[in-house]
Short mmCIF file of C-alpha atoms in Angstrom, two decimals:
data_model
loop_
_atom_site.label_atom_id
_atom_site.label_comp_id
_atom_site.label_asym_id
_atom_site.label_seq_id
_atom_site.Cartn_x
_atom_site.Cartn_y
_atom_site.Cartn_z
CA MET D 1 -106.10 14.28 -11.42
CA ALA D 2 -102.34 14.48 -12.53
CA ASP D 3 -101.49 16.70 -9.38
CA TYR D 4 -103.21 13.77 -7.35
CA ALA D 5 -101.25 10.98 -9.27
CA ALA D 6 -97.47 12.58 -9.72
CA GLU D 7 -95.74 9.27 -9.52
CA THR D 8 -98.14 7.51 -11.81
CA GLU D 9 -97.74 10.38 -14.36
CA SER D 10 -93.88 10.31 -14.00
CA LEU D 11 -93.60 6.58 -14.53
CA TRP D 12 -95.98 6.65 -17.64
CA ARG D 13 -94.00 9.61 -19.44
CA SER D 14 -91.10 7.48 -19.08
CA LEU D 15 -92.53 4.27 -20.83
CA SER D 16 -90.79 2.71 -23.82
CA SER D 17 -92.97 1.87 -26.92
CA ALA D 18 -92.80 -1.65 -26.09
CA ASP D 19 -94.27 -0.96 -22.58
CA LEU D 20 -97.08 1.10 -24.00
CA GLU D 21 -97.90 -1.67 -26.58
CA PHE D 22 -98.47 -3.98 -23.55
CA VAL D 23 -100.60 -1.35 -22.02
CA ALA D 24 -102.62 -1.01 -24.99
CA ALA D 25 -103.21 -4.56 -25.23
CA VAL D 26 -104.30 -4.90 -21.77
CA ASP D 27 -106.54 -1.61 -22.11
CA SER D 28 -107.89 -3.02 -25.27
CA ALA D 29 -108.99 -6.35 -23.43
CA ARG D 30 -110.61 -4.17 -20.66
CA LEU D 31 -112.46 -2.05 -23.12
CA GLU D 32 -114.07 -5.17 -24.31
CA VAL D 33 -115.05 -6.26 -20.83
CA GLU D 34 -116.57 -2.81 -20.17
CA ARG D 35 -118.38 -2.71 -23.49
CA GLU D 36 -120.24 -6.00 -22.82
CA ARG D 37 -121.67 -4.59 -19.59
CA LEU D 38 -123.40 -1.77 -21.75
CA HIS D 39 -126.46 -1.84 -23.78
CA PRO D 40 -125.56 -3.01 -27.25
CA GLY D 41 -126.64 0.04 -28.95
CA SER D 42 -124.33 2.34 -26.42
CA ARG D 43 -121.32 -0.06 -26.47
CA HIS D 44 -119.65 2.08 -29.15
CA LEU D 45 -119.77 5.21 -27.42
CA LEU D 46 -117.19 3.96 -24.97
CA SER D 47 -113.56 4.41 -26.72
CA THR D 48 -111.22 4.05 -23.61
CA PRO D 49 -111.70 1.70 -20.63
CA VAL D 50 -112.61 3.38 -17.31
CA TYR D 51 -110.54 0.91 -15.65
CA GLY D 52 -107.53 0.77 -18.06
CA LEU D 53 -104.03 0.18 -16.59
CA LYS D 54 -102.80 3.88 -16.10
CA ASN D 55 -106.44 4.97 -14.98
CA ARG D 56 -106.21 2.03 -12.16
CA PHE D 57 -102.83 3.53 -10.96
CA VAL D 58 -104.06 7.23 -11.00
CA MET D 59 -107.40 6.06 -9.03
CA TRP D 60 -105.22 4.33 -6.57
CA GLU D 61 -102.59 7.05 -5.99
CA SER D 62 -105.37 9.66 -5.99
CA LEU D 63 -107.20 7.71 -3.08
CA VAL D 64 -103.92 7.65 -1.12
CA HIS D 65 -103.08 11.51 -1.88
CA LYS D 66 -106.77 12.33 -0.71
CA MET D 67 -106.18 10.40 2.50
CA GLU D 68 -102.79 12.16 2.97
CA HIS D 69 -104.37 15.46 2.77
CA GLY D 70 -107.60 15.27 4.76
CA TRP D 71 -109.75 14.18 1.94
CA GLY D 72 -109.66 17.56 0.30
CA PRO D 73 -110.85 19.27 -1.60
CA SER D 74 -114.34 18.27 -0.55
CA GLY D 75 -113.23 16.53 2.61
CA TYR D 76 -115.63 13.63 1.86
CA TYR D 77 -115.41 10.34 0.19
CA LEU D 78 -118.13 7.47 -0.01
CA ILE D 79 -117.59 4.23 1.60
CA ASP D 80 -118.76 2.60 -1.69
CA GLU D 81 -115.87 4.69 -3.72
CA TYR D 82 -113.36 3.28 -1.11
CA ALA D 83 -114.55 -0.08 -1.48
CA ASN D 84 -114.31 0.28 -5.39
CA ASP D 85 -110.99 1.69 -5.17
CA LEU D 86 -109.91 -1.37 -2.98
CA THR D 87 -111.30 -3.66 -5.71
CA SER D 88 -109.44 -1.85 -8.41
CA ARG D 89 -106.08 -2.03 -6.56
CA ALA D 90 -106.55 -5.72 -6.26
CA GLU D 91 -107.09 -6.37 -9.88
CA LEU D 92 -103.70 -4.11 -10.46
CA GLY D 93 -101.82 -7.03 -8.98
CA SER D 94 -103.26 -9.46 -11.16
CA THR D 95 -102.47 -7.55 -14.25
CA ILE D 96 -99.06 -6.58 -13.34
CA VAL D 97 -97.80 -10.12 -13.30
CA GLN D 98 -98.72 -10.48 -17.08
CA ALA D 99 -96.45 -7.54 -17.96
CA PRO D 100 -92.92 -8.38 -19.60
CA GLN D 101 -90.16 -8.42 -16.82
CA GLY D 102 -88.73 -4.95 -16.97
CA LEU D 103 -92.30 -3.18 -17.00
CA ARG D 104 -93.38 -5.64 -14.31
CA ALA D 105 -90.52 -4.70 -12.13
CA ARG D 106 -91.20 -0.89 -12.65
CA LEU D 107 -94.95 -1.30 -12.27
CA THR D 108 -94.47 -3.48 -8.98
CA ASP D 109 -92.13 -0.64 -7.51
CA LEU D 110 -94.76 1.78 -8.34
CA LEU D 111 -97.36 -0.21 -6.77
CA SER D 112 -95.38 -0.97 -3.84
CA ARG D 113 -94.66 2.85 -2.97
CA ILE D 114 -98.18 3.65 -3.31
CA ASP D 115 -99.22 0.76 -1.17
CA ASP D 116 -96.85 1.62 1.65
CA ARG D 117 -98.35 5.29 1.82
CA PHE D 118 -101.66 3.52 1.98
CA MET D 119 -100.85 1.46 4.90
CA LEU D 120 -99.63 4.64 6.88
CA GLY D 121 -103.07 6.28 6.20
CA THR D 122 -104.93 3.29 7.19
CA THR D 123 -105.40 0.62 10.27
CA ASP D 124 -106.35 -2.93 10.29
CA ASP D 125 -109.85 -3.28 11.73
CA SER D 126 -110.43 -6.72 10.55
CA GLY D 127 -113.26 -5.58 8.26
CA ALA D 128 -115.24 -4.35 11.00
CA GLU D 129 -116.09 -0.66 9.19
CA PHE D 130 -117.25 -2.69 6.17
CA GLU D 131 -119.52 -4.89 8.18
CA ARG D 132 -120.89 -1.65 9.99
CA TRP D 133 -122.15 -0.90 6.54
CA GLY D 134 -123.23 -4.25 5.55
CA MET D 135 -120.54 -4.60 2.94
CA ARG D 136 -119.05 -7.87 2.19
CA ARG D 137 -115.54 -8.39 0.84
CA PRO D 138 -115.48 -9.51 -2.98
CA SER D 139 -113.49 -12.67 -3.45
CA SER D 140 -110.97 -10.82 -5.42
CA VAL D 141 -110.12 -8.52 -2.68
CA PRO D 142 -107.66 -9.99 -0.24
CA SER D 143 -108.42 -9.51 3.27
CA SER D 144 -105.11 -7.67 3.80
CA LEU D 145 -106.42 -4.71 1.70
CA TRP D 146 -110.56 -4.97 2.76
CA TRP D 147 -109.59 -4.87 6.57
CA ARG D 148 -107.57 -1.53 6.02
CA CYS D 149 -109.89 1.59 7.20
CA PRO D 150 -108.82 5.15 6.77
CA ILE D 151 -107.64 6.71 10.25
CA GLN D 152 -109.81 9.61 9.19
CA ARG D 153 -113.04 8.13 7.96
CA PRO D 154 -114.46 10.54 5.53
CA TRP D 155 -117.86 8.87 5.16
CA ASP D 156 -118.58 9.82 8.60
CA ARG D 157 -118.22 13.58 8.19
#
C-alpha cells in the first residue's frame, strides 16, 4: 500500500520519538476497542489495531490515489468500502485534535492535502448516491464528507 500512500509514508518516516509515543498511545487505545468487538477467546490474536492512526491515513490516501487513477488496479470499489473510508476519515479528525501541537500541525497539514485531492475527485450530490443504496449517514460522519460522491463511481461498473 505504500505506493498508494506516499505522503503518509513520508510523514511517518520523519516523526520524532515523542510523536511516535503519542501514536503508540492512540493505537493502544484503539487496539482495546477493536479487541472488545471480538470473541473473548480470539482477542489475543489481534496484536495491532486495524484502524491505527497511520493505517487510517494510509487508507484515506489510498482511496484518493485509487480515485485519481481510475480505481486501479481492479477498477472496482464497493460503496460499502467507500462509506467505511468516509467513517474512518471522520474519526481521523477527532483523533488529530488530541495530538501535541507540533504533531497536530503536521497531521492536519497532511490531512488537508489529502482532503483537497479528495474534493477534486468527488462532487456534492447531497447524499443522493448513498440514498440510492439505502445507506444512512452515520452521526460521526459530517455531511460535508457523506455528500461527496466520486465523479467516477466504481461500484456501477
